[in-house]
PDB file of C-alpha atoms in Angstrom:
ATOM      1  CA  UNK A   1      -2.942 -14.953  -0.081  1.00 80.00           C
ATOM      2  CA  UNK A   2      -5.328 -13.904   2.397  1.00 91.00           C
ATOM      3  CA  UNK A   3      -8.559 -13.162   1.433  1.00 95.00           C
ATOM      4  CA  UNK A   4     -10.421  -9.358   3.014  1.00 96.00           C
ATOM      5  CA  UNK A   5     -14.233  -8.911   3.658  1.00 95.00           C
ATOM      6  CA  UNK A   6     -14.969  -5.229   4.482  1.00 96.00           C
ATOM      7  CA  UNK A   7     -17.815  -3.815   5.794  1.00 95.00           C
ATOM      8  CA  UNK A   8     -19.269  -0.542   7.188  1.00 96.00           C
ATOM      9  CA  UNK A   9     -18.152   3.278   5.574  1.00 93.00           C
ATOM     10  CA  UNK A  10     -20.807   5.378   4.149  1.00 97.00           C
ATOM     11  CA  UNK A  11     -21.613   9.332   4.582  1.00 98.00           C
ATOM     12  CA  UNK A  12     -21.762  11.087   8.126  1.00 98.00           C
ATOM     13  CA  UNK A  13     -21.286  14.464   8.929  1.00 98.00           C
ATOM     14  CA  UNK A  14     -18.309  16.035  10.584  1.00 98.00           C
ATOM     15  CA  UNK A  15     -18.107  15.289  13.689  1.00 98.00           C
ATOM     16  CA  UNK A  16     -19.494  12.391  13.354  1.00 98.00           C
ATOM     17  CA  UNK A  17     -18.614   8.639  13.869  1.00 98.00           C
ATOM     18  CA  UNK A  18     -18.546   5.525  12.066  1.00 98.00           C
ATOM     19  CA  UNK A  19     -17.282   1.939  12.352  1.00 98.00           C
ATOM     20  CA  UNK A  20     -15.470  -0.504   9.722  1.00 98.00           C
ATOM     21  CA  UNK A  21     -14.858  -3.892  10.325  1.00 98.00           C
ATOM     22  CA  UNK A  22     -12.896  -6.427   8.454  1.00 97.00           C
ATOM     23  CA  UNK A  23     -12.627  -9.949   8.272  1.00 96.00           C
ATOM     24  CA  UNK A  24      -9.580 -12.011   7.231  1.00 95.00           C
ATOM     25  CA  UNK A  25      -8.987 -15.815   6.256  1.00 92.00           C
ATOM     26  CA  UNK A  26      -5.927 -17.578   6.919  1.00 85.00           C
ATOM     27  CA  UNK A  27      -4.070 -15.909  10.156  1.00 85.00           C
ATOM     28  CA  UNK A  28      -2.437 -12.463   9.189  1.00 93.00           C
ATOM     29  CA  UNK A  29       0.531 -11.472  11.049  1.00 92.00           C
ATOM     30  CA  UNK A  30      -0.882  -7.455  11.117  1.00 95.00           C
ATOM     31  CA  UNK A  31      -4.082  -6.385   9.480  1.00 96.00           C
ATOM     32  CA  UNK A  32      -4.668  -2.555   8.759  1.00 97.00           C
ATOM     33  CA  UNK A  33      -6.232   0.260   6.881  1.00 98.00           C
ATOM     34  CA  UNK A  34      -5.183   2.181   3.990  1.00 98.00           C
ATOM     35  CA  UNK A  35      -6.715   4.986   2.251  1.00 98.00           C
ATOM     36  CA  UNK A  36      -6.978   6.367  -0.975  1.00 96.00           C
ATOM     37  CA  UNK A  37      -7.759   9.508  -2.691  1.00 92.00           C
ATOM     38  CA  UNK A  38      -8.445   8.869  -6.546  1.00 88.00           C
ATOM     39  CA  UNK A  39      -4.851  10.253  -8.290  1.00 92.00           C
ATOM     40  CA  UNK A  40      -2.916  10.081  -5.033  1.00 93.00           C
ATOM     41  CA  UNK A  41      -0.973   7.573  -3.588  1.00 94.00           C
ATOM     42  CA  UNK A  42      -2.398   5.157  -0.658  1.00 95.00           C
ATOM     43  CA  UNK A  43      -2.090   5.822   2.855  1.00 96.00           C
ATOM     44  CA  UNK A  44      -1.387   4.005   5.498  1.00 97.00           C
ATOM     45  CA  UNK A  45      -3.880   5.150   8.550  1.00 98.00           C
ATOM     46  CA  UNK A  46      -3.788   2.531  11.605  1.00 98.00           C
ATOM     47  CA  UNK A  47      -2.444  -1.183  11.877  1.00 97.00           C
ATOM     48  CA  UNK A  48      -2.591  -3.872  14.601  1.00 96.00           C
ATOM     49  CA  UNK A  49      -0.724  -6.790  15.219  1.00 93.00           C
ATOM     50  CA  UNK A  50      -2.969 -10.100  15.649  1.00 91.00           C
ATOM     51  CA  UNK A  51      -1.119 -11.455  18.324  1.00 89.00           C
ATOM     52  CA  UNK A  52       0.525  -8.834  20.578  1.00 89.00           C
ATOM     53  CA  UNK A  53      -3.139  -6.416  19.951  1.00 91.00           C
ATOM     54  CA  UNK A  54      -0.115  -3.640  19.701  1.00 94.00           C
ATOM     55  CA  UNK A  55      -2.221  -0.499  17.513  1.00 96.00           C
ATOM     56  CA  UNK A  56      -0.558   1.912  15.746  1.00 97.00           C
ATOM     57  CA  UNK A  57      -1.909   5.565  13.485  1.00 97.00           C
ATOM     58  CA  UNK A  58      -0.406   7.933  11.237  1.00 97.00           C
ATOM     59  CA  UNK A  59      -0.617  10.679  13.130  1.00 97.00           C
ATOM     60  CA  UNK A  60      -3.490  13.085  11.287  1.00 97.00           C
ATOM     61  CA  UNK A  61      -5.841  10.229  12.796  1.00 98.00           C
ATOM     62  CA  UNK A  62      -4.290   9.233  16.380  1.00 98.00           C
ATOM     63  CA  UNK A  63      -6.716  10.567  19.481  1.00 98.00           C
ATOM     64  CA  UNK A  64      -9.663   9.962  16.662  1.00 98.00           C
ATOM     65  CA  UNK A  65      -9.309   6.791  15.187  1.00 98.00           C
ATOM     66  CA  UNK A  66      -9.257   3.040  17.123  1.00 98.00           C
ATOM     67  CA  UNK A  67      -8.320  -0.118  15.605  1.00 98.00           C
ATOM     68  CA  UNK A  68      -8.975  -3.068  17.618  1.00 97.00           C
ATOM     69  CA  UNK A  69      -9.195  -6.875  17.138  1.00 94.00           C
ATOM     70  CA  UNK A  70     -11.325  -9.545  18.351  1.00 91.00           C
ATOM     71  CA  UNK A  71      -9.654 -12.110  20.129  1.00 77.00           C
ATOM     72  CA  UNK A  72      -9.350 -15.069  18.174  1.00 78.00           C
ATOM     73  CA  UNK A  73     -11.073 -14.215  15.638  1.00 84.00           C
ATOM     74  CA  UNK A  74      -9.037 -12.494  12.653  1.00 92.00           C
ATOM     75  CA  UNK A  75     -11.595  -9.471  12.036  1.00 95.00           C
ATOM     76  CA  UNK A  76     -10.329  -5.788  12.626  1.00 97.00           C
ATOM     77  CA  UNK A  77     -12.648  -2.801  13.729  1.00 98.00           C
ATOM     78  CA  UNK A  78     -11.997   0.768  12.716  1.00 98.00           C
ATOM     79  CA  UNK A  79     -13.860   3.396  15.551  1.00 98.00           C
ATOM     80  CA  UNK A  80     -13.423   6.730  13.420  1.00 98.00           C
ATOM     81  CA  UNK A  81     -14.719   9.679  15.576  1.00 98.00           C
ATOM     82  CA  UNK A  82     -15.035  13.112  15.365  1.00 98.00           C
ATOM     83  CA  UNK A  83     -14.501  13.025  11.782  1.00 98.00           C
ATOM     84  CA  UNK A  84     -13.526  15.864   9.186  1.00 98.00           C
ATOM     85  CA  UNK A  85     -14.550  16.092   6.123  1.00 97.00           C
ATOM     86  CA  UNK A  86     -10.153  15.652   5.014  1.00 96.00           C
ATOM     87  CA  UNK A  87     -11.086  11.909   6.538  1.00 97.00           C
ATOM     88  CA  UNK A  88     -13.121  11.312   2.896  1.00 97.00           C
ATOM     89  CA  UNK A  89     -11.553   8.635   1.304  1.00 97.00           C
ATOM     90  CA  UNK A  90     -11.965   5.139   0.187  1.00 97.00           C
ATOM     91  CA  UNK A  91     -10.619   3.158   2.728  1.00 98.00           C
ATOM     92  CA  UNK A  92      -9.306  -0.343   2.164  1.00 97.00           C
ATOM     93  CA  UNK A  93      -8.423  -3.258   4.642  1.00 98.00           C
ATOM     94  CA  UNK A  94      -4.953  -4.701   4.520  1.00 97.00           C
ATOM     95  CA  UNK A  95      -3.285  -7.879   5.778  1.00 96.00           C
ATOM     96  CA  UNK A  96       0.462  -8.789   6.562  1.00 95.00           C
ATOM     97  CA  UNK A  97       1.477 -12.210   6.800  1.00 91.00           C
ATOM     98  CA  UNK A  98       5.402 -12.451   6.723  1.00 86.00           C
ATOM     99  CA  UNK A  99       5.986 -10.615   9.714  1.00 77.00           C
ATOM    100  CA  UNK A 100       7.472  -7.134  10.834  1.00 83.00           C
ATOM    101  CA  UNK A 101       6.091  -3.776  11.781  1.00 93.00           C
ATOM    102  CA  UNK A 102       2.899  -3.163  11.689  1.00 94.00           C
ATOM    103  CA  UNK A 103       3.093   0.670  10.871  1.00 92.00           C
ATOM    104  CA  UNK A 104       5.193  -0.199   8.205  1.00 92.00           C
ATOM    105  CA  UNK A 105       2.929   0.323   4.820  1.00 91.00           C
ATOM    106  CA  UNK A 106       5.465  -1.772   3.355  1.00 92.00           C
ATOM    107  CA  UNK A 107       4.481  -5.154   5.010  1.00 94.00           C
ATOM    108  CA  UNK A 108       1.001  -5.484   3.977  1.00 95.00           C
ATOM    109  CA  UNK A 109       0.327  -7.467   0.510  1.00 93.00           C
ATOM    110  CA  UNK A 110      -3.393  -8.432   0.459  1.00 95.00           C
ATOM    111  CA  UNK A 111      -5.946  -5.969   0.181  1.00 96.00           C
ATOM    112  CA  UNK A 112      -9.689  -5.727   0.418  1.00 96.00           C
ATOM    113  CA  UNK A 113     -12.023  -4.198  -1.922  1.00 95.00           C
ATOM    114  CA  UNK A 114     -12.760  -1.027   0.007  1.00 96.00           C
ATOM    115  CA  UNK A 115     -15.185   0.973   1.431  1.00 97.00           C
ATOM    116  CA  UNK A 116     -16.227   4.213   0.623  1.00 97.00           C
ATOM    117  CA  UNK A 117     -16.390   7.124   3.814  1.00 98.00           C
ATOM    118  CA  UNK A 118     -17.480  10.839   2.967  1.00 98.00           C
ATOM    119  CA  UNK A 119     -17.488  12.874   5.301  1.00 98.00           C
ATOM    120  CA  UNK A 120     -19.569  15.985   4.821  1.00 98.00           C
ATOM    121  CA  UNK A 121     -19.147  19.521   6.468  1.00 95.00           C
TER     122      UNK A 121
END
């Protein structure tokens, strides 16, 4: 099991920016972000494979939203730009460590705690 530190989130208004970074032990395969909207199911927003750096988004976030890794280091940024106030959510950090695709939702099976992001208009 690999353990999830998030940090960053808060309240900006829209069209604004911020930042969340997460840091995993162990060596995940693909680390992500989820979202979640209290009564609704949890979405999968952006993932990135540790090794090839490959990013992927669900497309209501893709020309906003950057994931990126540090090189060897197993922490995971989340730019979030030009933000709407749709993008409130708690978001949550995710980790994959048996392989496959990275935009899959399926793969991941360790989660953080999360990290609340309102977004006001």
């Amino acid at each position: 099991q690999v353990q999830l530190v998030e940090s960053g989130g808060g309240s900006v208004q829209a069209g604004g920016s911020l930042r969340l970074s997460c840091a995993a032990s162990g060596r995940p395969y693909c680390m992500g972000w989820f979202r979640q909207t209290p009564g609704k199911e949890r979405e999968w927003v952006a993932g990135i494979g540790l090794v090839s750096g490959w990013p992927s988004y669900t497309d209501s976030v893709k020309g906003r939203f950057t994931i990126s890794r540090d090189n060897g280091k197993n922490t995971v940024h989340l730019q979030m730009n030009s933000l709407k106030p749709e993008d409130t959510d708690m978001y949550y950090c995710a980790a994959a460590t048996s392989g496959g695709r990275c935009w899959e939702g399926s793969v991941y099976s360790s989660w953080g705690q999360g990290t609340q992001v309102t977004v006001s208009s």
